[in-house]
Coordinates of C-alpha atoms in Angstrom, one line a residue:
X40 CA 75.0 99.6 67.9
X41 CA 77.1 101.3 70.5
X42 CA 80.8 100.2 70.7
X43 CA 82.7 100.3 74.0
X44 CA 85.9 102.3 73.8
X45 CA 89.1 100.4 74.6
X46 CA 90.5 100.7 78.1
X47 CA 93.1 103.2 77.0
X48 CA 90.3 105.6 75.8
X49 CA 88.0 105.1 78.8
X50 CA 87.6 108.1 81.1
X51 CA 89.2 107.4 84.5
X52 CA 87.1 107.5 87.6
X53 CA 87.1 110.8 89.4
X54 CA 87.7 111.0 93.1
X55 CA 84.7 109.9 95.1
X56 CA 83.3 107.9 92.3
X57 CA 82.8 104.1 92.7
X58 CA 82.0 101.1 90.5
X59 CA 78.3 100.4 90.3
X60 CA 77.2 96.8 90.2
X61 CA 73.7 95.4 90.4
X62 CA 72.8 92.9 93.1
X63 CA 72.6 90.1 90.5
X64 CA 76.1 90.9 89.3
X65 CA 77.5 90.9 92.8
X66 CA 75.8 87.6 93.5
X67 CA 77.1 86.1 90.3
X68 CA 80.6 87.2 91.2
X69 CA 80.3 85.7 94.7
X70 CA 78.9 82.5 93.3
X71 CA 81.8 82.2 90.8
X72 CA 84.3 82.8 93.6
X73 CA 82.6 80.3 95.8
X74 CA 82.5 77.6 93.1
X75 CA 86.2 78.3 92.3
X76 CA 87.2 77.9 96.0
X77 CA 84.9 74.8 96.3
X78 CA 86.6 73.2 93.3
X79 CA 90.0 74.0 94.8
X80 CA 88.9 72.5 98.1
X81 CA 87.7 69.3 96.6
X82 CA 90.8 69.0 94.5
X83 CA 93.1 69.5 97.6
X84 CA 90.9 67.1 99.6
X85 CA 91.3 64.4 97.0
X86 CA 95.0 65.0 96.8
X87 CA 95.3 64.7 100.7
X88 CA 93.2 61.4 100.7
X89 CA 95.4 60.1 97.9
X90 CA 98.6 61.0 99.8
X91 CA 97.2 59.5 103.0
X92 CA 96.4 56.2 101.2
X93 CA 99.8 56.1 99.6
X94 CA 101.4 56.8 103.0
X95 CA 99.4 53.9 104.6
X96 CA 100.3 51.6 101.7
X97 CA 104.0 52.5 101.9
X98 CA 104.0 51.9 105.7
X99 CA 102.3 48.5 105.2
X100 CA 104.9 47.5 102.5
X101 CA 107.8 48.8 104.7
X102 CA 106.7 46.7 107.6
X103 CA 106.1 43.7 105.4
X104 CA 109.6 44.0 103.8
X105 CA 111.2 44.6 107.1
X106 CA 109.6 41.6 108.7
X107 CA 110.5 39.4 105.7
X108 CA 114.1 40.6 105.8
X109 CA 114.3 39.9 109.5
X110 CA 112.7 36.5 109.1
X111 CA 115.2 35.6 106.3
X112 CA 118.1 36.6 108.6
X113 CA 116.8 34.4 111.3
X114 CA 116.3 31.5 108.9
X115 CA 119.8 31.8 107.5
X116 CA 121.4 31.7 110.9
X117 CA 119.1 28.8 112.0
X118 CA 120.5 26.9 108.9
X119 CA 124.0 27.9 109.9
X120 CA 123.4 26.6 113.4
X121 CA 122.0 23.3 112.0
X122 CA 125.1 22.9 109.8
X123 CA 127.3 23.6 112.8
X124 CA 125.6 21.1 115.0
X125 CA 125.6 18.4 112.3
X126 CA 129.3 19.0 111.8
X127 CA 129.8 18.6 115.6
X128 CA 127.8 15.3 115.6
X129 CA 129.8 14.1 112.6
X130 CA 133.1 14.9 114.4
X131 CA 132.1 12.7 117.3
X132 CA 130.8 9.8 115.2
X133 CA 133.6 9.5 112.6
X134 CA 136.3 8.5 115.0
X135 CA 134.4 5.3 115.8
X136 CA 134.1 4.2 112.2
X137 CA 136.5 2.2 110.1
X138 CA 138.9 3.9 107.7
X139 CA 136.9 3.1 104.7
X140 CA 133.6 4.3 106.3
X141 CA 135.3 7.5 107.4
X142 CA 136.4 8.4 103.9
X143 CA 132.9 7.6 102.6
X144 CA 131.3 9.8 105.2
X145 CA 133.6 12.8 104.4
X146 CA 133.0 12.3 100.7
X147 CA 129.1 12.2 101.2
X148 CA 129.2 15.4 103.2
X149 CA 130.4 17.2 100.1
X150 CA 133.1 19.1 101.9
X151 CA 135.4 20.3 99.1
X152 CA 138.1 21.7 101.5
X153 CA 138.8 18.2 102.9
X154 CA 141.5 17.4 100.4
X155 CA 144.3 16.3 102.6
X156 CA 144.9 13.0 104.3
X157 CA 142.2 11.2 106.3
X158 CA 143.9 12.1 109.6
X159 CA 144.1 15.8 108.7
X160 CA 140.5 15.7 107.5
X161 CA 139.3 14.4 110.9
X162 CA 141.5 16.9 112.7
X163 CA 140.0 19.8 110.6
X164 CA 136.4 18.6 111.2
X165 CA 137.0 18.3 115.0
X166 CA 138.6 21.7 115.1
X167 CA 135.5 23.4 113.5
X168 CA 132.8 21.4 115.4
X169 CA 133.5 21.4 119.2
X170 CA 131.1 21.0 122.0
X171 CA 130.0 17.3 122.4
X172 CA 132.1 15.4 124.9
X173 CA 133.2 11.9 123.9
X174 CA 132.5 8.9 126.1
X175 CA 135.3 6.4 126.7
X176 CA 135.5 3.7 124.0
X177 CA 134.1 0.4 125.4
X178 CA 137.0 -1.7 126.5
X179 CA 137.7 -4.8 124.4
X180 CA 136.1 -3.4 121.3
X181 CA 138.0 -2.6 118.2
X182 CA 137.4 0.5 116.1
X183 CA 135.7 -1.5 113.3
X184 CA 132.4 -0.7 111.8
X185 CA 130.4 -2.9 114.2
X186 CA 132.0 -1.6 117.3
X187 CA 131.6 1.9 116.0
X188 CA 127.9 1.5 115.9
X189 CA 127.8 0.4 119.6
X190 CA 129.9 3.3 120.6
X191 CA 127.7 5.6 118.7
X192 CA 124.9 4.9 121.1
X193 CA 127.0 6.0 124.0
X194 CA 128.2 9.1 122.2
X195 CA 124.6 10.2 121.3
X196 CA 123.4 9.5 124.8
X197 CA 125.4 12.3 126.2
X198 CA 124.7 14.8 123.4
X199 CA 123.0 17.9 124.7
X200 CA 121.7 18.7 121.3
X201 CA 120.0 15.4 120.5
X202 CA 116.3 14.8 121.0
X203 CA 115.5 13.2 124.3
X204 CA 113.1 10.3 124.8
X205 CA 110.5 12.6 126.2
X206 CA 110.8 14.9 123.2
X207 CA 110.5 12.0 120.7
X208 CA 107.4 10.8 122.5
X209 CA 106.0 14.3 122.5
X210 CA 106.5 14.6 118.8
X211 CA 105.1 11.2 118.0
X212 CA 101.8 11.4 116.2
X213 CA 100.3 8.7 118.3
X214 CA 101.1 10.6 121.5
X215 CA 99.8 13.8 120.0
X216 CA 96.3 12.6 120.0
X217 CA 96.1 12.8 123.8
X218 CA 93.9 10.9 126.2
X219 CA 90.6 12.3 127.7
X220 CA 90.8 13.1 131.4
X221 CA 88.8 11.1 133.9
X222 CA 86.2 13.3 135.7
X223 CA 88.0 12.6 139.1
X224 CA 91.5 13.4 137.8
X225 CA 92.9 16.9 138.1
X226 CA 92.6 18.6 134.7
X227 CA 95.7 20.7 135.2
X228 CA 99.1 20.7 136.4
X229 CA 99.8 22.4 139.8
X230 CA 102.3 24.6 138.0
X231 CA 99.7 25.8 135.6
X232 CA 100.7 29.5 135.8
X233 CA 103.2 30.6 133.2
X234 CA 106.8 30.7 134.3
X235 CA 108.5 34.0 133.7
X236 CA 110.7 32.5 131.0
X237 CA 107.7 31.7 128.8
X238 CA 110.0 30.1 126.2
X239 CA 110.0 27.0 124.1
X240 CA 110.0 23.7 125.8
X241 CA 111.9 22.3 122.8
X242 CA 113.5 23.4 119.6
X243 CA 110.9 24.3 116.9
X244 CA 110.0 21.6 114.5
X245 CA 108.5 21.6 111.1
X246 CA 104.7 21.6 110.6
X247 CA 105.0 18.3 108.6
X248 CA 106.2 16.6 111.7
X249 CA 102.9 17.4 113.5
X250 CA 100.2 15.2 112.1
X251 CA 97.3 14.4 114.5
X252 CA 93.7 13.6 114.4
X253 CA 91.8 16.5 112.8
X254 CA 89.1 18.2 114.6
X255 CA 85.4 17.8 113.4
X256 CA 84.3 20.5 110.9
X257 CA 82.5 23.5 112.3
X258 CA 78.9 24.2 110.9
X259 CA 78.7 26.4 107.9
X260 CA 76.4 29.4 107.6
X261 CA 72.9 29.0 106.4
X262 CA 72.4 28.6 102.7
X263 CA 70.0 31.5 102.6
X264 CA 72.6 34.0 103.9
X265 CA 73.4 36.8 101.5
X266 CA 77.0 36.0 102.0
X267 CA 76.6 32.6 100.6
X268 CA 77.7 33.7 97.1
X269 CA 80.8 35.1 98.6
X270 CA 81.9 31.9 100.3
X271 CA 82.9 30.5 97.0
X272 CA 85.4 33.4 96.6
X273 CA 86.8 33.4 100.1
X274 CA 88.0 30.8 102.4
X275 CA 86.4 32.3 105.5
X276 CA 83.2 34.4 105.2
X277 CA 81.8 33.6 108.7
X278 CA 83.3 32.5 112.0
X279 CA 81.9 29.0 111.4
X280 CA 82.6 28.3 107.7
X281 CA 86.0 26.8 108.6
X282 CA 87.7 23.9 107.1
X283 CA 88.5 20.8 109.3
X284 CA 91.5 21.4 111.5
X285 CA 94.8 19.7 110.8
X286 CA 96.2 20.4 114.2
X287 CA 96.7 17.8 116.9
X288 CA 94.0 17.4 119.4
X289 CA 94.9 17.2 123.1
X290 CA 92.5 17.6 126.0
X291 CA 92.8 19.1 129.4
X292 CA 94.4 22.1 130.9
X293 CA 98.1 22.2 129.9
X294 CA 100.9 23.5 132.2
X295 CA 103.1 26.1 130.7
X296 CA 106.0 24.1 131.8
X297 CA 105.1 21.9 128.9
X298 CA 104.2 24.6 126.4
X299 CA 106.5 27.4 127.4
X300 CA 109.4 25.9 129.4
X301 CA 113.0 26.8 129.2
X302 CA 114.9 25.9 126.1
X303 CA 117.3 23.0 126.6
X304 CA 120.5 24.8 126.0
X305 CA 120.4 25.3 122.3
X306 CA 122.9 28.1 122.4
X307 CA 122.8 31.2 120.3
X308 CA 122.9 31.2 116.6
X309 CA 126.4 30.9 115.2
X310 CA 128.0 33.6 113.2
X311 CA 127.1 37.4 113.2
X312 CA 123.5 38.4 112.8
X313 CA 123.0 41.7 111.0
X314 CA 120.1 43.4 112.7
X315 CA 119.0 47.0 113.1
X316 CA 120.0 48.6 116.4
X317 CA 116.4 48.3 117.6
X318 CA 116.4 44.5 117.0
X319 CA 119.9 44.1 118.4
X320 CA 118.7 45.5 121.7
X321 CA 116.5 42.5 122.3
X322 CA 118.4 40.8 124.9
X323 CA 117.1 37.7 126.8
X324 CA 114.9 39.1 129.5
X325 CA 113.5 36.5 131.9
X326 CA 110.2 38.4 132.0
X327 CA 109.7 38.7 128.2
X328 CA 106.9 36.7 126.6
X329 CA 108.0 34.0 124.2
X330 CA 105.9 32.1 121.7
X331 CA 105.2 28.4 122.5
X332 CA 105.0 26.8 119.0
X333 CA 106.2 29.1 116.2
X334 CA 106.4 26.2 113.8
X335 CA 102.6 26.1 113.5
X336 CA 102.2 29.9 113.0
X337 CA 100.1 31.0 110.0
X338 CA 102.0 31.4 106.8
X339 CA 103.7 34.7 106.4
X340 CA 104.0 35.3 110.1
X341 CA 106.1 32.4 111.4
X342 CA 109.5 34.1 110.9
X343 CA 108.2 37.6 110.6
X344 CA 108.2 38.3 114.3
X345 CA 111.2 39.7 116.2
X346 CA 112.4 37.6 119.0
X347 CA 115.3 37.3 121.4
X348 CA 118.7 36.2 120.6
X349 CA 118.3 33.2 122.9
X350 CA 116.3 31.2 120.3
X351 CA 113.0 31.8 121.9
X352 CA 110.6 33.7 119.7
X353 CA 108.3 36.1 121.6
X354 CA 104.5 35.8 121.6
X355 CA 103.5 39.2 123.0
X356 CA 104.5 42.5 121.3
X357 CA 103.9 46.1 121.8
X358 CA 103.1 47.9 118.6
X359 CA 103.8 51.7 118.7
X360 CA 102.0 54.3 116.7
X361 CA 104.7 54.1 113.9
X362 CA 104.3 50.3 113.6
X363 CA 107.4 49.3 115.5
X364 CA 107.0 45.9 117.2
X365 CA 108.9 45.1 120.4
X366 CA 108.6 42.1 122.7
X367 CA 106.9 42.9 125.9
X368 CA 108.9 42.8 129.2
X369 CA 106.3 41.6 131.7
X370 CA 106.2 43.3 135.1
X371 CA 107.0 41.1 138.1
X372 CA 103.4 41.0 139.2
X373 CA 102.1 39.9 135.7
X374 CA 100.9 36.5 137.0
X375 CA 100.4 37.3 140.7
X376 CA 98.2 39.6 142.8
X377 CA 94.5 40.1 143.7
X378 CA 92.1 39.0 141.0
X379 CA 94.8 37.2 138.9
X380 CA 94.0 33.4 138.6
X381 CA 96.6 30.8 139.3
X382 CA 95.0 28.2 137.1
X383 CA 91.6 26.6 136.2
X384 CA 90.3 23.1 136.7
X385 CA 87.5 21.3 134.8
X386 CA 84.5 20.5 137.0
X387 CA 81.7 19.7 134.5
X388 CA 81.3 18.3 131.0
X389 CA 77.8 19.0 129.5
X390 CA 77.1 16.7 126.6
X391 CA 74.9 18.8 124.4
X392 CA 74.7 16.3 121.5
X393 CA 75.4 18.9 118.8
X394 CA 78.2 21.4 118.1
X395 CA 77.9 24.1 120.8
X396 CA 78.1 27.5 119.0
X397 CA 76.9 29.6 121.9
X398 CA 77.2 29.4 125.7
X399 CA 76.2 31.7 128.7
X400 CA 76.1 31.4 132.4
X401 CA 73.6 33.0 134.7
X402 CA 74.3 35.7 137.3
X403 CA 73.7 33.2 140.1
X404 CA 76.3 30.8 138.4
X405 CA 73.8 28.1 138.9
X406 CA 72.6 27.6 135.4
X407 CA 74.4 27.3 132.1
X408 CA 72.8 27.7 128.7
X409 CA 74.2 25.9 125.6
X410 CA 73.2 26.7 122.1
X411 CA 73.5 24.1 119.3
X412 CA 71.5 23.0 116.3
X413 CA 67.9 24.3 116.6
X414 CA 67.7 24.6 120.4
X415 CA 69.2 25.9 123.7
X416 CA 69.6 23.4 126.6
X417 CA 69.6 24.5 130.2
X418 CA 71.9 22.8 132.7
X419 CA 72.1 23.1 136.6
X420 CA 75.7 23.1 137.6
X421 CA 75.2 23.8 141.3
X422 CA 75.7 20.2 142.2
X423 CA 78.6 17.7 141.3
X424 CA 78.1 14.6 139.3
X425 CA 77.0 13.7 135.8
X426 CA 74.7 16.2 134.1
X427 CA 71.7 16.0 131.9
X428 CA 69.7 19.1 130.6
X429 CA 66.9 20.3 132.9
X430 CA 65.1 22.0 129.9
X431 CA 65.3 22.3 126.2
X432 CA 64.2 25.5 124.4
X433 CA 63.4 24.8 120.7
X434 CA 64.2 28.1 119.0
X435 CA 64.9 27.6 115.4
X436 CA 64.5 25.1 112.6
X437 CA 66.1 21.8 113.4
X438 CA 69.0 22.3 111.0
X439 CA 69.8 25.9 111.9
X440 CA 72.4 26.7 114.6
X441 CA 72.0 29.0 117.6
X442 CA 74.8 31.6 117.3
X443 CA 74.3 33.7 120.4
X444 CA 72.3 33.7 123.6
X445 CA 72.2 36.3 126.4
X446 CA 70.5 36.0 129.8
X447 CA 69.4 39.2 131.6
X448 CA 70.9 39.7 135.1
X449 CA 67.6 38.9 136.8
X450 CA 67.8 35.4 135.4
X451 CA 64.2 35.5 134.1
X452 CA 64.7 36.4 130.5
X453 CA 66.8 34.7 127.8
X454 CA 67.4 36.2 124.3
X455 CA 68.4 33.8 121.5
X456 CA 69.7 34.5 118.0
X457 CA 71.0 32.4 115.2
X458 CA 70.6 31.3 111.6
X459 CA 67.2 32.9 111.2
X460 CA 65.8 36.4 110.8
X461 CA 64.0 36.2 114.2
X462 CA 65.3 36.6 117.7
X463 CA 63.3 34.8 120.4
X464 CA 62.8 36.2 123.9
X465 CA 62.2 33.4 126.5
X466 CA 60.5 33.8 129.9
X467 CA 62.4 31.6 132.2
X468 CA 60.3 32.5 135.3
X469 CA 57.4 30.2 134.4
X470 CA 57.5 26.5 135.4
X471 CA 58.0 25.6 131.8
X472 CA 60.0 28.2 129.9
X473 CA 58.1 29.8 127.0
X474 CA 58.6 32.3 124.2
X475 CA 57.1 35.6 125.3
X476 CA 58.1 37.7 122.2
X477 CA 59.9 37.4 118.8
X478 CA 61.9 40.1 117.1
X479 CA 62.1 40.0 113.3
X480 CA 64.5 41.9 111.1
X481 CA 65.3 41.8 107.3
X482 CA 68.6 40.0 107.8
X483 CA 68.6 36.2 107.4
X484 CA 70.9 35.5 110.4
X485 CA 72.2 37.0 113.6
X486 CA 75.8 36.3 114.5
X487 CA 76.1 38.0 118.0
X488 CA 74.1 39.7 120.7
X489 CA 74.7 42.3 123.3
X490 CA 72.5 43.7 126.1
X491 CA 72.7 47.4 127.4
X492 CA 73.7 47.8 131.0
X493 CA 70.2 48.9 132.0
X494 CA 68.7 45.8 130.3
X495 CA 66.3 47.9 128.2
X496 CA 68.0 47.5 124.8
X497 CA 69.3 44.6 122.8
X498 CA 71.8 44.9 119.9
X499 CA 72.1 42.2 117.3
X500 CA 74.9 41.7 114.7
X501 CA 73.4 40.7 111.4
X502 CA 74.7 38.7 108.5
X503 CA 74.0 41.7 106.1
X504 CA 76.4 43.9 108.2
X505 CA 73.8 46.0 110.0
X506 CA 73.6 46.4 113.8
X507 CA 70.0 46.3 114.8
X508 CA 68.9 48.1 118.0
X509 CA 65.8 46.6 119.7
X510 CA 63.6 48.0 122.5
X511 CA 63.1 45.1 124.8
X512 CA 60.2 46.6 126.7
X513 CA 58.1 47.4 123.6
X514 CA 59.7 44.6 121.4
X515 CA 60.3 47.1 118.5
X516 CA 63.1 47.9 116.2
X517 CA 64.3 51.4 117.0
X518 CA 67.5 52.0 115.0
X519 CA 70.0 50.3 112.7
X520 CA 73.7 51.2 112.5
X521 CA 75.0 50.8 109.0
X522 CA 78.7 50.7 108.1
X523 CA 80.0 47.1 107.9
X524 CA 80.2 46.0 104.2
X525 CA 80.0 42.3 105.2
X526 CA 78.5 40.3 108.0
X527 CA 78.9 41.8 111.6
X528 CA 80.3 39.0 113.5
X529 CA 80.9 40.1 117.1
X530 CA 79.8 42.9 119.5
X531 CA 80.4 44.4 123.0
X532 CA 79.2 47.5 124.8
X533 CA 80.9 49.8 127.3
X534 CA 79.9 49.6 131.0
X535 CA 78.4 53.1 130.9
X536 CA 76.2 52.1 127.9
X537 CA 77.5 55.0 125.7
X538 CA 79.7 53.2 123.2
X539 CA 79.2 50.0 121.2
X540 CA 82.0 48.1 119.6
X541 CA 81.4 45.8 116.6
X542 CA 83.7 43.6 114.5
X543 CA 83.0 42.3 111.0
X544 CA 83.9 40.0 108.2
X545 CA 84.9 43.2 106.3
X546 CA 88.2 43.3 108.3
X547 CA 87.1 46.3 110.4
X548 CA 86.3 47.1 114.0
X549 CA 83.9 50.0 114.5
X550 CA 82.9 52.1 117.5
X551 CA 79.4 53.6 117.7
X552 CA 78.1 56.5 119.8
X553 CA 74.9 55.3 121.2
X554 CA 73.7 58.8 122.3
X555 CA 74.2 60.4 118.9
X556 CA 73.7 57.4 116.8
X557 CA 76.8 57.7 114.7
X558 CA 80.1 56.0 114.1
X559 CA 83.0 57.3 116.1
X560 CA 86.0 55.2 115.2
X561 CA 87.0 52.6 112.6
X562 CA 90.1 50.3 112.8
X563 CA 91.1 48.5 109.7
X564 CA 92.9 45.1 109.7
X565 CA 94.1 42.6 107.1
X566 CA 92.1 39.8 108.6
X567 CA 88.5 39.1 109.3
X568 CA 87.3 39.8 112.8
X569 CA 85.7 36.8 114.6
X570 CA 85.5 38.0 118.2
X571 CA 86.0 41.0 120.4
X572 CA 85.6 42.1 124.0
X573 CA 85.7 45.6 125.7
X574 CA 87.5 45.7 129.0
X575 CA 85.0 46.6 131.8
X576 CA 87.4 49.0 133.3
X577 CA 87.7 50.9 130.0
X578 CA 90.6 51.8 127.8
X579 CA 91.3 48.4 126.2
X580 CA 89.5 46.4 123.4
X581 CA 90.6 42.9 122.7
X582 CA 90.0 41.6 119.2
X583 CA 90.3 38.0 118.0
X584 CA 91.0 37.4 114.3
X585 CA 90.9 34.8 111.5
X586 CA 94.7 35.2 111.2
X587 CA 95.1 33.7 114.7
X588 CA 96.3 37.0 116.3
X589 CA 94.7 38.6 119.3
X590 CA 95.2 42.4 119.3
X591 CA 94.6 44.5 122.3
X592 CA 93.9 48.1 121.3
X593 CA 93.9 51.2 123.4
X594 CA 90.6 53.0 122.6
X595 CA 92.0 56.5 122.7
X596 CA 95.7 56.0 121.8
X597 CA 97.4 54.4 118.7
X598 CA 99.3 51.9 120.9
X599 CA 98.3 48.3 120.9
X600 CA 99.5 44.8 121.8
X601 CA 99.7 41.7 119.5
X602 CA 99.5 38.3 121.0
X603 CA 100.5 35.2 119.0
X604 CA 99.8 32.0 121.1
X605 CA 96.9 30.8 119.0
X606 CA 97.7 28.5 116.2
X607 CA 94.4 29.1 114.2
X608 CA 91.5 31.6 114.0
X609 CA 90.3 33.1 117.3
X610 CA 86.6 32.2 117.5
X611 CA 85.5 33.8 120.8
X612 CA 86.8 36.2 123.5
X613 CA 85.5 37.3 126.8
X614 CA 86.8 39.7 129.5
X615 CA 86.6 38.9 133.2
X616 CA 84.3 41.3 135.0
X617 CA 87.3 42.7 137.1
X618 CA 89.0 43.6 133.8
X619 CA 92.4 42.2 134.9
X620 CA 92.3 39.2 132.5
X621 CA 90.5 37.8 129.6
X622 CA 90.0 34.5 127.8
X623 CA 90.1 33.6 124.1
X624 CA 89.3 30.3 122.3
X625 CA 90.1 29.1 118.8
X626 CA 90.0 26.6 116.0
X627 CA 93.3 25.2 117.5
X628 CA 91.3 23.6 120.4
X629 CA 92.8 26.2 122.9
X630 CA 91.4 28.2 125.7
X631 CA 93.9 30.9 126.6
X632 CA 93.7 33.1 129.6
X633 CA 95.6 36.5 129.1
X634 CA 96.7 39.3 131.4
X635 CA 95.2 42.7 130.6
X636 CA 96.5 44.4 128.5
X637 CA 100.0 43.1 127.6
X638 CA 98.9 39.5 127.3
X639 CA 101.0 37.5 129.7
X640 CA 99.7 33.9 129.4
X641 CA 98.1 33.0 132.7
X642 CA 97.0 29.4 131.8
X643 CA 95.8 27.3 128.8
X644 CA 93.4 24.5 128.3
X645 CA 93.7 22.2 125.3
X646 CA 90.3 20.7 124.5
X647 CA 89.6 17.9 122.0
X648 CA 88.1 20.0 119.3
X649 CA 87.6 23.6 118.1
X650 CA 86.4 25.8 120.9
X651 CA 83.7 28.0 119.4
X652 CA 82.4 29.9 122.3
X653 CA 83.1 31.0 125.8
X654 CA 81.7 32.9 128.7
X655 CA 82.9 34.1 132.2
X656 CA 80.6 34.2 135.2
X657 CA 79.9 37.6 136.7
X658 CA 81.8 36.7 139.8
X659 CA 84.8 35.6 137.7
X660 CA 84.8 32.2 139.3
X661 CA 83.7 30.1 136.4
X662 CA 84.5 29.8 132.6
X663 CA 82.2 28.0 130.2
X664 CA 83.3 26.9 126.7
X665 CA 81.4 25.3 123.9
X666 CA 83.2 23.1 121.3
X667 CA 82.9 21.3 118.1
X668 CA 82.8 17.8 119.8
X669 CA 79.2 18.5 120.8
X670 CA 79.8 19.4 124.4
X671 CA 80.3 22.3 126.8
X672 CA 83.0 22.4 129.5
X673 CA 82.7 24.3 132.8
X674 CA 86.0 25.3 134.5
X675 CA 86.5 26.6 138.1
X676 CA 88.9 29.5 138.2
X677 CA 91.4 29.0 141.1
X678 CA 93.0 32.1 142.6

C-alpha cells in the first residue's frame, strides 16, 4: 500500500502547475459549500424570526403595562377626587347637626388628625373642603338634629356635585328599559348630530348600577359545524354564539346631547397627576372625541385609555406605527359638509318573526330582504304604512339560520348562504321567485358572502376557514383561498375587484390578491373578528371585533384609528357608497354612524335588542338593520 508523504515532504507545485480536480470532486465541494451556507441561512432566519417574535411580545407587554400604569394613576386620582368631594359635603352638613351628632360624624369618618376641640375640627374640615355654598339657615329653626335634617335638603339642593333629578331618573333601572316609539313619533332628536365636545353627559358610574332588561339570546351556530367542539373551550367561536346581554335596552335614535353632552362641572382631578410628557400634552380640546360610557367598557380596557384632563375619556384614538395612542382632534368639518348625514329617522319596522341575521336592500331601494330561520322574506318599502312580506323564500332547513344574502345590482338574482353547505341562487324575475341553482361546498356553514364588481364571481366565507370562489355563470367552484385557521366570519372586496379582505375567528384579517390567487397581507389582533368593510374610495378598512372595538386600518401604512363607543361585540359593519361614513352595529343594541376614517360619531340609534346585521342602500339614503327581537328596521338618512 502506498503511503502519502506528510505536507512537509511533499514537492511544491512548480510555476504554471495547477491543482487537478475531477468534476465529481468539484461538484462535491460546491454541494458541501451550498449545504453549509444553506444551514447558516436557516439558522439566521430562525434567529431573526425569534427576535421579531420577542420584539412583538415585548411591545405588547410594554403597551399593556403602560396602559395599566396610566389607568391606575387615573383611578387613584379619581378616588382622591371622591374623598375631596365627600369632605366638602361633610363640611356643609356638619354645621347643621347637633354637637353630639357632629362628634359622632367626625369619629365615624376615621380622621385621626381631628384631635382638637369640636370647633377646631370643624374649622379644619371646612378649610380642606371648600366649594359648596351654604344656604341661609331657615329662620325660626334651631340647630338641633331635626332642624339640621331640614336644612340639609336646602344645602344639597344647591350642590353642583350632587346627582340631579334627571340623572337619578336616568340611572334608575326602571327608566333604563325605555319605551318603544310610536310609528308617527320622531325617532330622533333634532340635535342628533354629535356636538364638538363629545364628552360625558354625567360622571361615570359603576357597571353594577346599570341593571336593565337583558336582550334575547342570539342563535348559536349549527351543531354539525366543525367548530362545535371548540365552543366548549371558548366563549365566542362564532358571531352568533353569544351569551344573553346584560346591558340595558333602549329603543330609538339617541341624541348625542344625551350620550355625549358636556360634563356638569366636575372639575379636574385633585392633586398632581404624574404622566409622561406625551400624556400631559392632552389638553381639553373641544374637537376631541370623548367616550360616552366608559363604565361599561370591556374588562381590561375601561381605564387603559388615555383621555383628557377634564374628566372626559376619549373614544377615538390615533395609533401610530410604534403603538402610541393619542385622542383624535376632529377637524371643524367632521360632522358637516356634502355627503355627511345630520341624523337618521326610523320609517319602517319589518316584523320578520324570527331573529334577523342577514339583511340587504335592492339597488332601486324598493325592496328589503331579511334572512332569519330557514327563509328569506321580501318586503316592499316604497310605500308608507304597516308592512307584511310580499314573498317568502324557503332556503334552508327550518331550524337553520340564514347568515348572509346578497342581491345583484340588476335586482333579478339573490344569493343566500347560511348554516348549510349549500348556497342557493334565486331568480327574482319570475312571478314567483324560484331557485335556479345551488352551489355546494365541503364546509357545513357559510358565514358571509361578497359579489365581485362585475357580478360574475361570488365569494363565500366558510366555517372551516376557507374562502370559496364561485363562477356564477357556470355555477362552479373555481378556487379556494386557505389561510384562516378558524371560521372565516366576514368579507369585503375592493371596488376594482383586485383585492379581497376577510376576517376570521382566528383573530386575523387577511388581504388576498384575486389576480394572482395569493395572500398579500395579514393583520393579527387579540380579539375575534366579527365584521369588516372596505372603504369604496380605497385606503381604509374598518374592522369590528368581539372586544367591542372598531379599528380603521390604512391598507398601505401602519397607522390606524381605534374607536371605543360600542359596549359589546361589533356584529356588523357597512360603508356608505360615498365612502365618507360607515355604520356599525353590536350586541349592545347600538347602531353607530362614524366619520371616515377618524371615527367622529355622527349619530346613534339604540334598538331594543342586539343588532346583528346592517346594510346601506346604494344611494346612501337608507340604512337597514336586523336584530335579535325578530324584526328589521329601516332608517332614512337625513342630510
